[in-house]
Coordinates of C-alpha atoms and ligand atoms in Angstrom, one line a residue:
M229 CA 41.8 4.7 -15.8
T230 CA 44.0 5.6 -12.8
Q231 CA 45.0 3.0 -10.5
N232 CA 45.0 3.8 -6.8
I233 CA 48.4 2.4 -5.5
F234 CA 47.9 3.7 -1.9
G235 CA 50.8 4.8 0.1
Q236 CA 53.9 3.1 0.9
I237 CA 53.8 1.1 4.4
D238 CA 54.8 3.8 6.9
P239 CA 53.2 3.0 10.2
P240 CA 53.3 5.6 13.1
S241 CA 56.0 4.8 15.6
R242 CA 53.9 3.6 18.5
M243 CA 55.2 2.2 21.7
L244 CA 53.4 -1.1 22.1
M245 CA 52.9 -1.6 25.8
G246 CA 50.0 -4.0 25.6
P247 CA 50.0 -7.8 25.8
G248 CA 51.6 -8.3 22.4
P249 CA 52.6 -7.7 19.7
V250 CA 55.3 -5.5 21.0
N251 CA 58.0 -3.4 19.2
V252 CA 60.4 -5.6 17.4
H253 CA 64.2 -5.3 18.2
P254 CA 65.8 -3.5 15.3
R255 CA 68.3 -6.2 14.8
V256 CA 65.4 -8.7 14.1
L257 CA 63.9 -6.2 11.6
R258 CA 67.4 -6.0 10.0
A259 CA 67.7 -9.8 9.8
M260 CA 64.3 -10.0 8.1
A261 CA 65.4 -7.8 5.2
A262 CA 68.0 -10.3 4.1
D263 CA 67.4 -12.0 0.8
M264 CA 66.0 -15.6 0.2
L265 CA 68.0 -18.8 -0.1
G266 CA 66.9 -22.0 -1.7
Q267 CA 65.5 -24.2 1.0
F268 CA 68.0 -27.0 0.6
D269 CA 71.0 -24.5 0.1
P270 CA 73.7 -25.6 2.6
E271 CA 73.7 -22.1 4.0
M272 CA 70.0 -22.3 4.6
T273 CA 70.0 -25.8 6.2
E274 CA 73.0 -24.5 8.4
Y275 CA 70.8 -21.7 9.5
M276 CA 68.0 -24.2 10.4
N277 CA 70.5 -26.2 12.5
Q278 CA 71.7 -23.1 14.3
T279 CA 68.2 -22.0 15.0
M280 CA 67.6 -25.5 16.5
A281 CA 70.7 -25.1 18.7
L282 CA 69.7 -21.5 19.8
Y283 CA 66.2 -22.5 20.7
R284 CA 67.5 -25.4 22.9
T285 CA 69.0 -22.6 25.0
V286 CA 65.9 -20.5 24.9
F287 CA 63.6 -23.5 26.0
M288 CA 66.3 -24.5 28.5
T289 CA 66.4 -28.1 27.2
E290 CA 68.5 -30.8 25.5
N291 CA 65.7 -31.9 23.3
R292 CA 66.9 -32.8 19.9
W293 CA 63.5 -31.8 18.5
T294 CA 63.5 -28.1 19.0
L295 CA 62.5 -26.3 15.8
L296 CA 60.0 -23.8 14.3
V297 CA 56.4 -24.3 13.3
D298 CA 55.6 -21.7 10.5
G299 CA 52.6 -19.6 11.6
T300 CA 51.7 -17.5 14.7
A301 CA 51.9 -19.0 18.1
R302 CA 48.5 -20.7 17.5
A303 CA 50.2 -22.8 14.8
G304 CA 52.5 -24.3 17.3
I305 CA 49.5 -25.0 19.7
E306 CA 47.6 -26.6 16.9
A307 CA 50.6 -28.7 15.7
A308 CA 51.2 -30.0 19.2
L309 CA 47.6 -30.9 19.9
V310 CA 46.8 -32.4 16.5
S311 CA 50.0 -34.5 16.7
L312 CA 49.3 -35.7 20.3
L313 CA 45.7 -36.3 20.0
E314 CA 43.3 -38.4 17.9
P315 CA 39.5 -38.9 17.9
G316 CA 38.7 -40.4 21.3
S317 CA 42.0 -39.4 23.0
R318 CA 41.4 -38.2 26.6
L319 CA 42.7 -34.6 27.2
L320 CA 42.8 -32.9 30.5
I321 CA 43.1 -29.0 30.3
V322 CA 44.0 -26.7 33.1
R323 CA 41.7 -23.8 32.1
A324 CA 42.4 -20.5 34.0
G325 CA 41.9 -18.0 31.2
R326 CA 41.1 -17.4 27.6
F327 CA 44.0 -19.5 26.2
G328 CA 42.9 -22.4 28.2
L329 CA 39.5 -22.1 26.3
L330 CA 41.4 -22.1 23.1
L331 CA 43.0 -25.5 23.9
S332 CA 39.5 -27.0 24.3
E333 CA 38.3 -25.4 21.1
I334 CA 41.2 -26.9 19.1
A335 CA 40.9 -30.3 20.8
Q336 CA 37.1 -30.4 20.2
R337 CA 37.7 -30.2 16.4
I338 CA 40.2 -33.0 16.7
G339 CA 37.4 -35.2 18.4
A340 CA 39.2 -35.6 21.7
E341 CA 37.3 -36.3 24.8
I342 CA 37.9 -33.2 27.0
F343 CA 38.2 -33.0 30.8
T344 CA 39.0 -29.7 32.5
I345 CA 40.3 -28.4 35.8
D346 CA 38.5 -24.9 35.8
I347 CA 40.3 -22.3 37.9
P348 CA 38.8 -18.8 38.5
W349 CA 40.5 -16.1 36.2
G350 CA 43.4 -14.6 38.4
E351 CA 44.3 -17.8 40.1
V352 CA 46.5 -20.8 39.3
A353 CA 46.1 -24.6 39.8
T354 CA 48.0 -26.4 42.6
L355 CA 50.0 -29.5 41.9
K356 CA 47.5 -31.3 44.0
Q357 CA 44.5 -30.2 41.9
I358 CA 46.4 -31.3 38.8
E359 CA 47.2 -34.8 40.3
D360 CA 43.7 -35.1 41.4
G361 CA 42.4 -34.4 37.9
I362 CA 44.9 -36.9 36.4
I363 CA 43.7 -39.6 38.8
A364 CA 40.0 -38.8 38.3
H365 CA 40.1 -38.6 34.4
R366 CA 43.0 -40.8 33.4
P367 CA 44.0 -38.6 30.4
N368 CA 46.3 -39.4 27.6
V369 CA 47.5 -35.8 27.5
L370 CA 47.6 -32.9 30.0
A371 CA 47.6 -29.5 28.5
C372 CA 48.1 -26.1 30.2
I373 CA 49.2 -22.5 29.7
H374 CA 52.3 -21.2 31.4
G375 CA 51.6 -17.4 31.3
D376 CA 48.0 -16.7 30.3
T377 CA 48.0 -13.0 29.0
S378 CA 44.3 -12.8 29.4
T379 CA 44.7 -13.0 33.3
T380 CA 48.4 -12.0 33.6
M381 CA 49.0 -15.1 35.9
A382 CA 51.8 -17.7 35.5
Q383 CA 51.0 -21.3 36.3
P384 CA 53.8 -22.9 38.4
L385 CA 55.0 -26.0 36.5
D386 CA 57.6 -27.5 38.7
G387 CA 56.8 -31.2 39.3
V388 CA 54.1 -31.4 36.6
G389 CA 56.3 -33.4 34.1
E390 CA 57.2 -35.9 36.7
L391 CA 53.7 -36.3 37.8
C392 CA 52.5 -36.9 34.2
R393 CA 55.3 -39.4 33.7
R394 CA 54.3 -41.4 36.8
H395 CA 50.8 -41.5 35.4
D396 CA 51.9 -42.3 31.8
V397 CA 50.4 -39.0 30.5
L398 CA 51.9 -36.8 27.8
S399 CA 52.2 -33.2 28.6
Y400 CA 51.8 -29.9 26.6
V401 CA 52.5 -26.3 27.7
D402 CA 51.8 -23.2 25.8
A403 CA 54.5 -20.7 26.8
T404 CA 53.8 -18.1 24.1
A405 CA 53.6 -15.2 26.5
T406 CA 56.5 -16.1 28.7
L407 CA 59.2 -17.4 26.4
G408 CA 62.1 -15.0 26.6
G409 CA 60.7 -13.2 29.7
M410 CA 60.5 -15.8 32.5
P411 CA 62.2 -19.2 32.7
V412 CA 60.5 -21.7 30.5
A413 CA 62.4 -24.5 32.1
T414 CA 61.4 -27.4 29.8
D415 CA 63.8 -30.0 31.1
R416 CA 63.4 -29.0 34.8
W417 CA 59.6 -29.1 34.4
G418 CA 60.0 -32.5 32.6
V419 CA 57.1 -31.6 30.2
D420 CA 56.9 -33.1 26.7
I421 CA 56.0 -30.3 24.3
V422 CA 56.3 -26.6 24.8
T423 CA 55.5 -24.0 22.2
G424 CA 56.0 -20.2 22.0
G425 CA 55.8 -17.3 19.7
L426 CA 58.0 -14.4 18.8
Q427 CA 55.7 -11.4 19.4
K428 CA 55.8 -11.3 23.1
C429 CA 59.0 -11.5 25.2
M430 CA 61.2 -12.8 22.3
G431 CA 60.9 -9.3 20.8
G432 CA 60.1 -10.4 17.3
P433 CA 57.2 -10.2 14.9
P434 CA 54.2 -12.7 15.0
G435 CA 54.6 -15.4 12.4
S436 CA 56.9 -18.1 13.9
S437 CA 56.2 -20.6 16.6
P438 CA 59.2 -22.2 18.2
I439 CA 58.5 -25.7 19.6
T440 CA 60.4 -28.2 21.7
I441 CA 59.5 -31.9 21.7
S442 CA 60.7 -34.6 24.2
D443 CA 62.1 -37.9 22.8
R444 CA 59.2 -39.8 24.3
A445 CA 56.6 -37.5 22.6
A446 CA 58.5 -37.6 19.3
A447 CA 58.5 -41.4 19.4
Y448 CA 54.7 -41.4 19.9
I449 CA 54.2 -38.9 17.1
M450 CA 56.5 -40.9 14.7
S451 CA 54.5 -44.0 15.5
R452 CA 51.6 -42.4 13.8
R453 CA 53.6 -41.5 10.7
H454 CA 52.9 -44.5 8.6
V455 CA 49.2 -44.8 9.4
E456 CA 47.2 -44.7 6.3
A457 CA 44.1 -42.6 5.8
G458 CA 41.1 -43.8 7.6
I459 CA 40.5 -43.0 11.2
R460 CA 41.2 -45.7 13.8
S461 CA 40.2 -45.4 17.3
A462 CA 42.7 -44.3 20.0
N463 CA 41.4 -47.1 22.1
T464 CA 42.5 -50.0 19.9
T465 CA 44.3 -52.7 21.7
D466 CA 46.6 -53.7 18.9
G467 CA 48.6 -50.3 19.3
T468 CA 47.5 -49.0 15.9
R469 CA 47.1 -45.2 15.9
A470 CA 44.9 -42.8 13.9
R471 CA 46.7 -40.7 11.3
I472 CA 47.5 -37.2 12.2
A473 CA 44.6 -35.1 11.1
S474 CA 46.5 -32.3 9.6
N475 CA 49.1 -32.2 6.8
Y476 CA 50.6 -28.7 7.5
F477 CA 50.7 -29.2 11.2
D478 CA 51.8 -32.9 11.2
L479 CA 54.8 -32.7 13.5
A480 CA 56.2 -36.1 12.2
M481 CA 56.5 -34.6 8.8
I482 CA 57.8 -31.3 10.2
M483 CA 60.5 -33.3 12.2
D484 CA 61.5 -35.2 9.0
Y485 CA 61.9 -31.8 7.2
W486 CA 64.1 -30.4 10.1
S487 CA 66.1 -33.7 10.3
E488 CA 69.2 -34.7 8.2
K489 CA 66.8 -36.4 5.9
R490 CA 65.3 -33.0 4.9
L491 CA 62.2 -34.5 3.5
N492 CA 60.3 -31.8 1.7
H493 CA 57.2 -30.6 3.6
H494 CA 56.4 -26.9 3.3
T495 CA 58.9 -24.1 2.3
E496 CA 60.4 -22.9 5.5
A497 CA 59.2 -19.2 5.9
T498 CA 62.7 -17.9 5.4
S499 CA 62.3 -14.3 6.6
M500 CA 60.6 -15.7 9.8
L501 CA 63.5 -18.1 10.3
Y502 CA 66.0 -15.2 10.1
A503 CA 63.8 -13.3 12.6
A504 CA 63.5 -16.2 15.0
R505 CA 67.3 -16.9 14.9
E506 CA 68.2 -13.3 15.4
A507 CA 65.7 -12.9 18.3
A508 CA 67.2 -16.1 20.0
R509 CA 70.7 -14.8 19.3
I510 CA 69.9 -11.5 21.1
M511 CA 68.6 -13.4 24.1
V512 CA 71.5 -15.9 24.4
E513 CA 73.9 -12.8 24.0
E514 CA 72.1 -11.0 26.8
G515 CA 72.2 -14.1 29.0
L516 CA 69.1 -15.8 30.2
E517 CA 69.3 -14.7 33.8
A518 CA 70.0 -11.0 32.9
R519 CA 67.0 -11.1 30.5
F520 CA 64.6 -12.6 33.1
A521 CA 66.0 -10.0 35.7
R522 CA 65.3 -7.2 33.2
H523 CA 61.7 -8.4 32.7
A524 CA 61.2 -8.7 36.5
A525 CA 62.5 -5.3 37.2
A526 CA 60.3 -3.7 34.6
S527 CA 57.3 -5.6 36.1
R528 CA 58.1 -4.5 39.6
A529 CA 58.5 -0.8 38.5
M530 CA 55.4 -0.9 36.5
G531 CA 53.4 -2.3 39.6
A532 CA 54.9 0.1 42.0
G533 CA 54.1 3.1 39.7
L534 CA 50.5 1.9 39.2
R535 CA 50.0 1.4 42.9
A536 CA 51.5 5.0 43.6
M537 CA 48.7 6.2 41.4
G538 CA 46.2 4.6 43.8
L539 CA 45.3 1.8 41.3
T540 CA 44.8 -1.8 42.3
L541 CA 46.5 -4.6 40.5
F542 CA 44.7 -7.6 39.3
G543 CA 45.4 -11.1 40.6
S544 CA 47.9 -12.4 43.1
D545 CA 51.3 -11.0 43.5
E546 CA 52.8 -14.4 44.0
H547 CA 51.7 -15.7 40.6
R548 CA 52.0 -12.5 38.5
M549 CA 53.7 -12.9 35.1
A550 CA 56.9 -10.8 34.9
N551 CA 55.9 -9.2 31.6
V552 CA 52.3 -8.0 31.6
T553 CA 50.4 -6.4 34.5
G554 CA 46.7 -6.3 34.9
V555 CA 45.3 -3.2 36.6
Y556 CA 41.7 -2.4 37.6
I557 CA 40.1 0.5 35.7
P558 CA 39.3 3.0 38.5
E559 CA 35.6 3.7 39.2
G560 CA 34.1 6.4 37.0
V561 CA 36.8 6.2 34.3
D562 CA 36.1 5.2 30.8
G563 CA 38.8 2.6 30.1
E564 CA 38.6 2.7 26.3
K565 CA 38.7 6.6 26.3
V566 CA 41.9 6.3 28.3
R567 CA 43.4 3.9 25.8
T568 CA 42.5 6.2 22.9
R569 CA 44.1 9.3 24.6
M570 CA 47.2 7.2 25.4
R571 CA 47.5 6.3 21.7
E572 CA 46.5 9.7 20.2
D573 CA 48.4 12.0 22.6
F574 CA 51.4 9.8 23.5
E575 CA 51.7 7.1 20.8
I576 CA 51.5 4.5 23.5
E577 CA 49.3 1.4 23.3
I578 CA 48.0 -0.4 26.4
G579 CA 45.8 -3.5 26.3
S580 CA 42.1 -4.0 27.1
A581 CA 40.8 -7.3 28.3
F582 CA 38.6 -10.2 27.3
G583 CA 35.7 -12.2 28.7
P584 CA 34.9 -11.6 32.4
L585 CA 37.6 -9.0 32.7
Q586 CA 36.5 -6.9 29.7
G587 CA 36.1 -3.2 30.8
R588 CA 37.4 -4.0 34.2
I589 CA 41.1 -4.1 33.7
W590 CA 43.8 -2.8 31.5
R591 CA 46.8 -5.0 30.6
I592 CA 50.1 -3.2 30.5
G593 CA 53.0 -5.1 29.1
A594 CA 56.8 -4.6 29.2
M595 CA 58.0 -7.4 27.0
G596 CA 61.1 -8.2 25.0
Y597 CA 62.6 -5.0 23.5
N598 CA 60.1 -3.0 25.5
A599 CA 61.0 -4.3 29.0
A600 CA 63.1 -1.2 29.4
K601 CA 63.3 1.4 32.2
H602 CA 62.6 4.5 30.1
K603 CA 59.6 2.8 28.4
V604 CA 58.1 1.9 31.8
L605 CA 58.7 5.5 33.0
L606 CA 57.1 7.0 29.8
T607 CA 54.1 4.7 30.0
L608 CA 53.5 5.5 33.7
G609 CA 53.9 9.3 33.2
A610 CA 51.6 9.2 30.2
L611 CA 48.9 7.2 32.0
E612 CA 49.0 9.5 35.0
A613 CA 48.6 12.6 32.7
V614 CA 45.7 11.0 30.9
L615 CA 43.9 9.9 34.1
R616 CA 44.2 13.5 35.4
Q617 CA 42.8 14.8 32.1
E618 CA 39.9 12.5 32.5
G619 CA 39.2 14.1 35.9
H620 CA 40.7 11.3 38.1
G621 CA 42.4 13.3 40.8
L622 CA 46.1 12.3 41.1
V623 CA 49.2 14.0 42.5
S624 CA 51.4 14.6 39.5
G625 CA 54.7 12.6 39.3
R626 CA 54.2 10.0 42.0
A627 CA 54.0 7.1 39.7
V628 CA 57.3 7.9 37.9
D629 CA 58.9 8.5 41.2
A630 CA 57.8 5.2 42.5
A631 CA 59.0 3.4 39.5
L632 CA 62.4 5.2 39.7
A633 CA 62.6 4.2 43.4
E634 CA 61.8 0.7 42.5
Y635 CA 64.8 0.8 40.1
G636 CA 66.9 1.9 42.9
E637 CA 67.2 5.6 42.2
Ligands
PLP758 C1 49.5 -14.3 22.7 C2 49.3 -15.7 23.0 C3 48.9 -16.6 22.0 C4 48.8 -16.0 20.7 O1 48.8 -16.8 19.6 P1 49.0 -16.1 18.1 O2 48.5 -17.1 17.2 O3 50.3 -15.7 17.9 O4 48.1 -14.9 18.1 C5 48.7 -17.8 22.4 N1 48.9 -18.3 23.7 C6 49.1 -17.4 24.6 C7 49.3 -17.9 26.1 C8 49.4 -16.1 24.4 O5 49.7 -15.2 25.4

């Protein structure tokens, strides 16, 4: 019997200008091709230490506990929540998009009591709204999203950490979509745990979740380390804690693994560690300010080009993320057909949208390795051509000209 062995993996070379994943920096791909090391090999543990140091720079923090959770960005989110929450813990979530809903979904399974500040999609919460929420609900933990790719808005976080500390609340931020593209100013914000991913502005593949943990959050998590099986209430007065409800995502065990103790937990995902290390090295080499400026320039040019086509951008300019732009699908145009033609005729992927925005906007990203002038220009030129093909009357060339002008040419 002949066995079908299928073809070798040889994907088409698409330009991924959606909300992620995006094209991976070639240096990251090359790093991933390196061979394995034993997990306690001194070369390997040295790579782990270097990765911790690099991600302190990426997260703009001095936090000792800055490491990788193996798995996609959601692994970091789940590790943070399961390690900060126990049944009965009070969690306040700022929900302004799909990823805010994901936080509730995870916290619900943990058995936390959930309170929310619900913000219309396309807007952000004010510091006052967050403070009012904290005073009204007395949470143990506050959780929010920095850049929610579902709405393309970035939540301002200055002052949030200080506010939380004043009210004795631990804080968590999902910065998956902004890490590497906008300042994720962990120490300036004063927040306790921040997590990210590689497949957005870090220019890596999905599969590793960088995380940074403040000393006070680490102390809290470590205090749950020796709790034996059997659930205790979060509200006990003797200070006992419930055991962390996950083994794989137990941050106390993961910290022990990344500490000098090197207590065996999982096998570090070696190729992903190489990828995460190289992605951070590229960022540090480029310089954080230069990298953020590159993303901001791509975003401004994309916005200018889309507007020059007569299209309307989604959400407020003031709170727009610098790496993914939401734009309304014009009246009478089939958004999915445009996406298909972009892919088939130009090998360019742009994003659709979820929930209340489904069928109403496209999401066009310029993240990481793709936050580049020529890729912005190619995307705009292609979109303009496709819209003309679809019978949407446009003057040819205006979008690219406007983007070039925004780049100062
Ligand atoms: C993309 C994204 C995620 C995705 O998580 P994965 O597990 O890597 O798919 C999570 N949070 C935010 C804010 C995102 O933009």
